[in-house]
């Protein structure tokens, strides 16, 4: 039997792929899922599950965009503050998913905007890599390519770059690698390399 094409079992049990919207997380996650024959859990699915079984008074931060839809059009700094609050409110739920996969020894890739880098431990079973793009015009172009009917989404891109910068700074402070989204063609390879144990904690910036 030819084993050269068989996927390799990763040396991590949970790989977190974080970063703001429009940065390339989905591209990375899908490529790595194919490489390691590993499922992907999207944080957005965790959010939807929690929204279905809680009320706004239980988790007001998580329900905020539904109870205050107009707030999405506030100044980028205000929107980012809400994004950070949601990420922190979600932390226990994400920790539970991570712990379950570590305990059951079942590898998984978890990707999403609301992942925080402090969940990862360098060289341990939980690794992380954060993808970042600091050019707002590029993020506008990314959204336009992905959602052409929506037209240019400048405000959304401004929010994404600002929130992504906050995540990238937090990742660096935690010793978690931050990978530039471009060049696109080798983004999955660079992300996978930085998730290996014993790698330098330096970033591509």
mmCIF file of N, CA and C in Angstrom, residues 25-139:
data_model
loop_
_atom_site.group_PDB
_atom_site.id
_atom_site.type_symbol
_atom_site.label_atom_id
_atom_site.label_comp_id
_atom_site.label_asym_id
_atom_site.label_seq_id
_atom_site.Cartn_x
_atom_site.Cartn_y
_atom_site.Cartn_z
ATOM 1 N N UNK A 25 -8.453 33.189 7.398
ATOM 2 C CA UNK A 25 -8.524 32.074 8.347
ATOM 3 C C UNK A 25 -9.163 30.839 7.731
ATOM 4 N N UNK A 26 -10.245 31.056 6.987
ATOM 5 C CA UNK A 26 -10.954 29.916 6.398
ATOM 6 C C UNK A 26 -10.073 29.194 5.389
ATOM 7 N N UNK A 27 -9.342 29.950 4.584
ATOM 8 C CA UNK A 27 -8.416 29.355 3.612
ATOM 9 C C UNK A 27 -7.394 28.473 4.315
ATOM 10 N N UNK A 28 -6.800 28.991 5.377
ATOM 11 C CA UNK A 28 -5.797 28.248 6.135
ATOM 12 C C UNK A 28 -6.408 27.002 6.760
ATOM 13 N N UNK A 29 -7.543 27.169 7.419
ATOM 14 C CA UNK A 29 -8.160 26.061 8.140
ATOM 15 C C UNK A 29 -8.527 24.909 7.217
ATOM 16 N N UNK A 30 -9.106 25.225 6.075
ATOM 17 C CA UNK A 30 -9.505 24.170 5.139
ATOM 18 C C UNK A 30 -8.304 23.447 4.563
ATOM 19 N N UNK A 31 -7.254 24.191 4.260
ATOM 20 C CA UNK A 31 -6.043 23.565 3.716
ATOM 21 C C UNK A 31 -5.401 22.649 4.753
ATOM 22 N N UNK A 32 -5.339 23.094 5.992
ATOM 23 C CA UNK A 32 -4.736 22.270 7.042
ATOM 24 C C UNK A 32 -5.625 21.076 7.379
ATOM 25 N N UNK A 33 -6.925 21.253 7.291
ATOM 26 C CA UNK A 33 -7.842 20.126 7.530
ATOM 27 C C UNK A 33 -7.612 19.024 6.509
ATOM 28 N N UNK A 34 -7.399 19.410 5.251
ATOM 29 C CA UNK A 34 -7.107 18.408 4.220
ATOM 30 C C UNK A 34 -5.753 17.760 4.469
ATOM 31 N N UNK A 35 -4.781 18.547 4.855
ATOM 32 C CA UNK A 35 -3.424 18.034 5.062
ATOM 33 C C UNK A 35 -3.381 17.011 6.183
ATOM 34 N N UNK A 36 -4.098 17.278 7.272
ATOM 35 C CA UNK A 36 -4.039 16.403 8.440
ATOM 36 C C UNK A 36 -5.275 15.517 8.592
ATOM 37 N N UNK A 37 -6.207 15.582 7.618
ATOM 38 C CA UNK A 37 -7.447 14.819 7.704
ATOM 39 C C UNK A 37 -8.118 15.057 9.055
ATOM 40 N N UNK A 38 -8.276 16.337 9.367
ATOM 41 C CA UNK A 38 -8.771 16.767 10.676
ATOM 42 C C UNK A 38 -10.002 17.656 10.498
ATOM 43 N N UNK A 39 -11.030 17.462 11.309
ATOM 44 C CA UNK A 39 -12.214 18.315 11.178
ATOM 45 C C UNK A 39 -11.951 19.746 11.641
ATOM 46 N N UNK A 40 -12.817 20.642 11.193
ATOM 47 C CA UNK A 40 -12.746 22.046 11.585
ATOM 48 C C UNK A 40 -13.987 22.402 12.386
ATOM 49 N N UNK A 41 -13.780 23.035 13.522
ATOM 50 C CA UNK A 41 -14.880 23.600 14.301
ATOM 51 C C UNK A 41 -14.823 25.110 14.123
ATOM 52 N N UNK A 42 -15.939 25.690 13.703
ATOM 53 C CA UNK A 42 -16.007 27.135 13.538
ATOM 54 C C UNK A 42 -16.604 27.766 14.788
ATOM 55 N N UNK A 43 -15.937 28.790 15.284
ATOM 56 C CA UNK A 43 -16.434 29.467 16.477
ATOM 57 C C UNK A 43 -17.823 30.052 16.230
ATOM 58 N N UNK A 44 -18.099 30.433 14.994
ATOM 59 C CA UNK A 44 -19.437 30.945 14.682
ATOM 60 C C UNK A 44 -20.518 29.928 15.022
ATOM 61 N N UNK A 45 -20.213 28.631 14.868
ATOM 62 C CA UNK A 45 -21.194 27.601 15.219
ATOM 63 C C UNK A 45 -21.414 27.536 16.723
ATOM 64 N N UNK A 46 -20.341 27.745 17.483
ATOM 65 C CA UNK A 46 -20.477 27.786 18.943
ATOM 66 C C UNK A 46 -21.356 28.970 19.340
ATOM 67 N N UNK A 47 -21.138 30.106 18.679
ATOM 68 C CA UNK A 47 -21.944 31.296 18.954
ATOM 69 C C UNK A 47 -23.421 31.006 18.685
ATOM 70 N N UNK A 48 -23.716 30.426 17.528
ATOM 71 C CA UNK A 48 -25.113 30.146 17.178
ATOM 72 C C UNK A 48 -25.759 29.180 18.167
ATOM 73 N N UNK A 49 -24.998 28.187 18.605
ATOM 74 C CA UNK A 49 -25.545 27.237 19.580
ATOM 75 C C UNK A 49 -25.869 27.931 20.896
ATOM 76 N N UNK A 50 -24.988 28.789 21.353
ATOM 77 C CA UNK A 50 -25.225 29.510 22.605
ATOM 78 C C UNK A 50 -26.381 30.491 22.475
ATOM 79 N N UNK A 51 -26.496 31.151 21.321
ATOM 80 C CA UNK A 51 -27.619 32.065 21.112
ATOM 81 C C UNK A 51 -28.951 31.324 21.160
ATOM 82 N N UNK A 52 -28.938 30.054 20.709
ATOM 83 C CA UNK A 52 -30.172 29.276 20.673
ATOM 84 C C UNK A 52 -30.639 28.829 22.050
ATOM 85 N N UNK A 53 -29.734 28.731 23.007
ATOM 86 C CA UNK A 53 -30.095 28.178 24.317
ATOM 87 C C UNK A 53 -29.951 29.187 25.457
ATOM 88 N N UNK A 54 -29.704 30.440 25.134
ATOM 89 C CA UNK A 54 -29.610 31.475 26.168
ATOM 90 C C UNK A 54 -30.474 32.666 25.789
ATOM 91 N N UNK A 55 -30.721 33.507 26.765
ATOM 92 C CA UNK A 55 -31.449 34.752 26.544
ATOM 93 C C UNK A 55 -30.488 35.931 26.710
ATOM 94 N N UNK A 56 -30.858 37.089 26.180
ATOM 95 C CA UNK A 56 -29.971 38.254 26.315
ATOM 96 C C UNK A 56 -29.584 38.571 27.752
ATOM 97 N N UNK A 57 -30.502 38.333 28.683
ATOM 98 C CA UNK A 57 -30.162 38.630 30.079
ATOM 99 C C UNK A 57 -29.139 37.649 30.647
ATOM 100 N N UNK A 58 -29.000 36.473 30.027
ATOM 101 C CA UNK A 58 -28.022 35.486 30.472
ATOM 102 C C UNK A 58 -26.621 35.829 29.962
ATOM 103 N N UNK A 59 -26.526 36.146 28.684
ATOM 104 C CA UNK A 59 -25.244 36.470 28.057
ATOM 105 C C UNK A 59 -25.413 37.735 27.206
ATOM 106 N N UNK A 60 -25.503 38.879 27.849
ATOM 107 C CA UNK A 60 -25.777 40.108 27.090
ATOM 108 C C UNK A 60 -24.727 40.435 26.040
ATOM 109 N N UNK A 61 -23.457 40.149 26.331
ATOM 110 C CA UNK A 61 -22.411 40.451 25.351
ATOM 111 C C UNK A 61 -22.615 39.637 24.073
ATOM 112 N N UNK A 62 -22.951 38.361 24.242
ATOM 113 C CA UNK A 62 -23.096 37.478 23.093
ATOM 114 C C UNK A 62 -24.298 37.859 22.229
ATOM 115 N N UNK A 63 -25.352 38.356 22.858
ATOM 116 C CA UNK A 63 -26.578 38.725 22.145
ATOM 117 C C UNK A 63 -26.547 40.170 21.637
ATOM 118 N N UNK A 64 -25.458 40.868 21.877
ATOM 119 C CA UNK A 64 -25.445 42.312 21.651
ATOM 120 C C UNK A 64 -25.797 42.702 20.222
ATOM 121 N N UNK A 65 -25.248 42.023 19.216
ATOM 122 C CA UNK A 65 -25.506 42.427 17.831
ATOM 123 C C UNK A 65 -26.962 42.209 17.438
ATOM 124 N N UNK A 66 -27.642 41.291 18.112
ATOM 125 C CA UNK A 66 -29.060 41.080 17.823
ATOM 126 C C UNK A 66 -29.937 42.084 18.556
ATOM 127 N N UNK A 67 -29.529 42.459 19.751
ATOM 128 C CA UNK A 67 -30.324 43.415 20.526
ATOM 129 C C UNK A 67 -30.006 44.860 20.159
ATOM 130 N N UNK A 68 -28.824 45.097 19.583
ATOM 131 C CA UNK A 68 -28.409 46.456 19.200
ATOM 132 C C UNK A 68 -27.804 46.433 17.789
ATOM 133 N N UNK A 69 -28.572 46.070 16.770
ATOM 134 C CA UNK A 69 -28.000 45.962 15.421
ATOM 135 C C UNK A 69 -27.421 47.269 14.896
ATOM 136 N N UNK A 70 -27.946 48.395 15.350
ATOM 137 C CA UNK A 70 -27.446 49.684 14.883
ATOM 138 C C UNK A 70 -26.010 49.952 15.344
ATOM 139 N N UNK A 71 -25.574 49.279 16.393
ATOM 140 C CA UNK A 71 -24.234 49.511 16.928
ATOM 141 C C UNK A 71 -23.143 49.065 15.970
ATOM 142 N N UNK A 72 -23.475 48.199 15.020
ATOM 143 C CA UNK A 72 -22.476 47.738 14.053
ATOM 144 C C UNK A 72 -21.974 48.859 13.162
ATOM 145 N N UNK A 73 -22.691 49.993 13.142
ATOM 146 C CA UNK A 73 -22.316 51.113 12.279
ATOM 147 C C UNK A 73 -21.661 52.254 13.055
ATOM 148 N N UNK A 74 -21.371 52.009 14.326
ATOM 149 C CA UNK A 74 -20.680 53.013 15.121
ATOM 150 C C UNK A 74 -19.217 53.123 14.694
ATOM 151 N N UNK A 75 -18.473 54.014 15.319
ATOM 152 C CA UNK A 75 -17.061 54.177 14.997
ATOM 153 C C UNK A 75 -16.333 52.850 15.163
ATOM 154 N N UNK A 76 -15.352 52.571 14.308
ATOM 155 C CA UNK A 76 -14.632 51.293 14.395
ATOM 156 C C UNK A 76 -14.127 50.966 15.789
ATOM 157 N N UNK A 77 -13.648 51.964 16.512
ATOM 158 C CA UNK A 77 -13.129 51.713 17.863
ATOM 159 C C UNK A 77 -14.207 51.151 18.781
ATOM 160 N N UNK A 78 -15.435 51.664 18.650
ATOM 161 C CA UNK A 78 -16.541 51.177 19.475
ATOM 162 C C UNK A 78 -16.929 49.753 19.092
ATOM 163 N N UNK A 79 -16.950 49.472 17.798
ATOM 164 C CA UNK A 79 -17.292 48.126 17.340
ATOM 165 C C UNK A 79 -16.250 47.123 17.821
ATOM 166 N N UNK A 80 -14.980 47.516 17.770
ATOM 167 C CA UNK A 80 -13.914 46.622 18.218
ATOM 168 C C UNK A 80 -14.048 46.335 19.712
ATOM 169 N N UNK A 81 -14.420 47.327 20.493
ATOM 170 C CA UNK A 81 -14.632 47.088 21.926
ATOM 171 C C UNK A 81 -15.693 46.017 22.140
ATOM 172 N N UNK A 82 -16.725 46.036 21.331
ATOM 173 C CA UNK A 82 -17.772 45.017 21.435
ATOM 174 C C UNK A 82 -17.248 43.650 20.996
ATOM 175 N N UNK A 83 -16.441 43.633 19.954
ATOM 176 C CA UNK A 83 -15.857 42.369 19.500
ATOM 177 C C UNK A 83 -15.020 41.733 20.610
ATOM 178 N N UNK A 84 -14.235 42.556 21.270
ATOM 179 C CA UNK A 84 -13.382 42.055 22.352
ATOM 180 C C UNK A 84 -14.245 41.515 23.503
ATOM 181 N N UNK A 85 -15.313 42.230 23.828
ATOM 182 C CA UNK A 85 -16.204 41.776 24.904
ATOM 183 C C UNK A 85 -16.834 40.430 24.562
ATOM 184 N N UNK A 86 -17.213 40.242 23.297
ATOM 185 C CA UNK A 86 -17.793 38.969 22.878
ATOM 186 C C UNK A 86 -16.758 37.855 22.977
ATOM 187 N N UNK A 87 -15.533 38.127 22.521
ATOM 188 C CA UNK A 87 -14.473 37.115 22.592
ATOM 189 C C UNK A 87 -14.242 36.666 24.031
ATOM 190 N N UNK A 88 -14.249 37.616 24.944
ATOM 191 C CA UNK A 88 -14.027 37.267 26.357
ATOM 192 C C UNK A 88 -15.211 36.510 26.938
ATOM 193 N N UNK A 89 -16.425 36.863 26.516
ATOM 194 C CA UNK A 89 -17.609 36.147 27.000
ATOM 195 C C UNK A 89 -17.637 34.711 26.494
ATOM 196 N N UNK A 90 -17.092 34.493 25.295
ATOM 197 C CA UNK A 90 -17.074 33.158 24.695
ATOM 198 C C UNK A 90 -15.966 32.265 25.236
ATOM 199 N N UNK A 91 -15.020 32.843 25.915
ATOM 200 C CA UNK A 91 -13.832 32.090 26.324
ATOM 201 C C UNK A 91 -14.152 30.789 27.052
ATOM 202 N N UNK A 92 -15.055 30.754 28.045
ATOM 203 C CA UNK A 92 -15.336 29.475 28.721
ATOM 204 C C UNK A 92 -15.878 28.407 27.780
ATOM 205 N N UNK A 93 -16.713 28.793 26.820
ATOM 206 C CA UNK A 93 -17.271 27.810 25.884
ATOM 207 C C UNK A 93 -16.184 27.249 24.977
ATOM 208 N N UNK A 94 -15.311 28.113 24.484
ATOM 209 C CA UNK A 94 -14.219 27.646 23.630
ATOM 210 C C UNK A 94 -13.258 26.775 24.429
ATOM 211 N N UNK A 95 -12.987 27.159 25.666
ATOM 212 C CA UNK A 95 -12.120 26.347 26.524
ATOM 213 C C UNK A 95 -12.695 24.948 26.713
ATOM 214 N N UNK A 96 -14.006 24.841 26.832
ATOM 215 C CA UNK A 96 -14.643 23.526 27.014
ATOM 216 C C UNK A 96 -14.452 22.653 25.778
ATOM 217 N N UNK A 97 -14.596 23.237 24.594
ATOM 218 C CA UNK A 97 -14.386 22.488 23.350
ATOM 219 C C UNK A 97 -12.931 22.036 23.252
ATOM 220 N N UNK A 98 -12.022 22.938 23.552
ATOM 221 C CA UNK A 98 -10.589 22.616 23.498
ATOM 222 C C UNK A 98 -10.256 21.495 24.477
ATOM 223 N N UNK A 99 -10.732 21.620 25.708
ATOM 224 C CA UNK A 99 -10.441 20.607 26.730
ATOM 225 C C UNK A 99 -10.997 19.243 26.338
ATOM 226 N N UNK A 100 -12.162 19.218 25.728
ATOM 227 C CA UNK A 100 -12.754 17.947 25.323
ATOM 228 C C UNK A 100 -11.883 17.233 24.296
ATOM 229 N N UNK A 101 -11.344 17.972 23.335
ATOM 230 C CA UNK A 101 -10.519 17.341 22.310
ATOM 231 C C UNK A 101 -9.166 16.913 22.855
ATOM 232 N N UNK A 102 -8.645 17.652 23.809
ATOM 233 C CA UNK A 102 -7.393 17.234 24.447
ATOM 234 C C UNK A 102 -7.629 15.973 25.264
ATOM 235 N N UNK A 103 -8.695 15.962 26.047
ATOM 236 C CA UNK A 103 -8.992 14.818 26.916
ATOM 237 C C UNK A 103 -9.288 13.544 26.132
ATOM 238 N N UNK A 104 -9.945 13.692 24.979
ATOM 239 C CA UNK A 104 -10.318 12.522 24.195
ATOM 240 C C UNK A 104 -9.289 12.189 23.116
ATOM 241 N N UNK A 105 -8.219 12.975 23.059
ATOM 242 C CA UNK A 105 -7.124 12.729 22.112
ATOM 243 C C UNK A 105 -7.631 12.695 20.674
ATOM 244 N N UNK A 106 -8.492 13.658 20.334
ATOM 245 C CA UNK A 106 -9.039 13.745 18.981
ATOM 246 C C UNK A 106 -8.670 15.101 18.378
ATOM 247 N N UNK A 107 -7.764 15.121 17.429
ATOM 248 C CA UNK A 107 -7.314 16.391 16.844
ATOM 249 C C UNK A 107 -8.453 17.162 16.178
ATOM 250 N N UNK A 108 -8.377 18.475 16.274
ATOM 251 C CA UNK A 108 -9.359 19.343 15.651
ATOM 252 C C UNK A 108 -8.715 20.703 15.391
ATOM 253 N N UNK A 109 -9.191 21.354 14.353
ATOM 254 C CA UNK A 109 -8.812 22.736 14.079
ATOM 255 C C UNK A 109 -10.001 23.606 14.458
ATOM 256 N N UNK A 110 -9.753 24.622 15.255
ATOM 257 C CA UNK A 110 -10.802 25.562 15.655
ATOM 258 C C UNK A 110 -10.462 26.912 15.040
ATOM 259 N N UNK A 111 -11.385 27.475 14.284
ATOM 260 C CA UNK A 111 -11.097 28.758 13.651
ATOM 261 C C UNK A 111 -12.211 29.756 13.909
ATOM 262 N N UNK A 112 -11.807 31.027 14.029
ATOM 263 C CA UNK A 112 -12.828 32.045 14.218
ATOM 264 C C UNK A 112 -12.280 33.386 14.640
ATOM 265 N N UNK A 113 -13.120 34.402 14.471
ATOM 266 C CA UNK A 113 -12.742 35.769 14.824
ATOM 267 C C UNK A 113 -12.578 35.948 16.334
ATOM 268 N N UNK A 114 -13.318 35.150 17.109
ATOM 269 C CA UNK A 114 -13.381 35.396 18.545
ATOM 270 C C UNK A 114 -12.415 34.546 19.367
ATOM 271 N N UNK A 115 -11.457 33.908 18.717
ATOM 272 C CA UNK A 115 -10.447 33.152 19.457
ATOM 273 C C UNK A 115 -9.441 34.104 20.093
ATOM 274 N N UNK A 116 -9.040 33.785 21.318
ATOM 275 C CA UNK A 116 -8.018 34.565 22.009
ATOM 276 C C UNK A 116 -6.745 33.737 22.126
ATOM 277 N N UNK A 117 -5.587 34.353 21.916
ATOM 278 C CA UNK A 117 -4.335 33.582 21.862
ATOM 279 C C UNK A 117 -3.918 32.939 23.166
ATOM 280 N N UNK A 118 -4.435 33.412 24.300
ATOM 281 C CA UNK A 118 -4.006 32.837 25.571
ATOM 282 C C UNK A 118 -4.483 31.410 25.777
ATOM 283 N N UNK A 119 -5.325 30.899 24.893
ATOM 284 C CA UNK A 119 -5.746 29.501 24.968
ATOM 285 C C UNK A 119 -4.625 28.537 24.600
ATOM 286 N N UNK A 120 -3.637 29.021 23.859
ATOM 287 C CA UNK A 120 -2.567 28.153 23.357
ATOM 288 C C UNK A 120 -1.413 28.064 24.338
ATOM 289 N N UNK A 121 -0.685 26.937 24.276
ATOM 290 C CA UNK A 121 0.516 26.726 25.080
ATOM 291 C C UNK A 121 1.625 26.284 24.138
ATOM 292 N N UNK A 122 2.701 27.049 24.082
ATOM 293 C CA UNK A 122 3.807 26.740 23.164
ATOM 294 C C UNK A 122 4.328 25.326 23.418
ATOM 295 N N UNK A 123 4.357 24.509 22.364
ATOM 296 C CA UNK A 123 4.867 23.150 22.474
ATOM 297 C C UNK A 123 3.909 22.163 23.087
ATOM 298 N N UNK A 124 2.749 22.627 23.542
ATOM 299 C CA UNK A 124 1.784 21.736 24.178
ATOM 300 C C UNK A 124 0.767 21.196 23.194
ATOM 301 N N UNK A 125 -0.285 20.562 23.703
ATOM 302 C CA UNK A 125 -1.288 19.975 22.812
ATOM 303 C C UNK A 125 -2.186 21.011 22.147
ATOM 304 N N UNK A 126 -2.198 22.229 22.667
ATOM 305 C CA UNK A 126 -3.019 23.297 22.094
ATOM 306 C C UNK A 126 -2.095 24.357 21.510
ATOM 307 N N UNK A 127 -2.118 24.481 20.194
ATOM 308 C CA UNK A 127 -1.282 25.474 19.502
ATOM 309 C C UNK A 127 -2.190 26.516 18.870
ATOM 310 N N UNK A 128 -1.592 27.592 18.428
ATOM 311 C CA UNK A 128 -2.369 28.630 17.760
ATOM 312 C C UNK A 128 -1.500 29.353 16.756
ATOM 313 N N UNK A 129 -2.143 29.867 15.749
ATOM 314 C CA UNK A 129 -1.509 30.768 14.807
ATOM 315 C C UNK A 129 -2.568 31.804 14.433
ATOM 316 N N UNK A 130 -2.150 33.058 14.396
ATOM 317 C CA UNK A 130 -3.066 34.138 14.059
ATOM 318 C C UNK A 130 -2.678 34.737 12.715
ATOM 319 N N UNK A 131 -3.669 34.893 11.864
ATOM 320 C CA UNK A 131 -3.464 35.432 10.519
ATOM 321 C C UNK A 131 -3.843 36.910 10.536
ATOM 322 N N UNK A 132 -2.988 37.746 9.940
ATOM 323 C CA UNK A 132 -3.282 39.182 9.970
ATOM 324 C C UNK A 132 -2.938 39.859 8.656
ATOM 325 N N UNK A 133 -3.788 40.811 8.289
ATOM 326 C CA UNK A 133 -3.572 41.681 7.137
ATOM 327 C C UNK A 133 -3.737 43.120 7.618
ATOM 328 N N UNK A 134 -2.687 43.931 7.466
ATOM 329 C CA UNK A 134 -2.764 45.294 7.991
ATOM 330 C C UNK A 134 -3.078 46.349 6.940
ATOM 331 N N UNK A 135 -3.378 45.926 5.714
ATOM 332 C CA UNK A 135 -3.724 46.839 4.636
ATOM 333 C C UNK A 135 -5.247 46.850 4.468
ATOM 334 N N UNK A 136 -5.868 47.969 4.860
ATOM 335 C CA UNK A 136 -7.326 48.056 4.802
ATOM 336 C C UNK A 136 -7.846 47.892 3.378
ATOM 337 N N UNK A 137 -7.138 48.453 2.415
ATOM 338 C CA UNK A 137 -7.574 48.336 1.019
ATOM 339 C C UNK A 137 -7.602 46.878 0.574
ATOM 340 N N UNK A 138 -6.648 46.080 1.073
ATOM 341 C CA UNK A 138 -6.640 44.665 0.716
ATOM 342 C C UNK A 138 -7.838 43.938 1.329
ATOM 343 N N UNK A 139 -8.188 44.296 2.555
ATOM 344 C CA UNK A 139 -9.343 43.658 3.191
ATOM 345 C C UNK A 139 -10.629 44.047 2.459
#
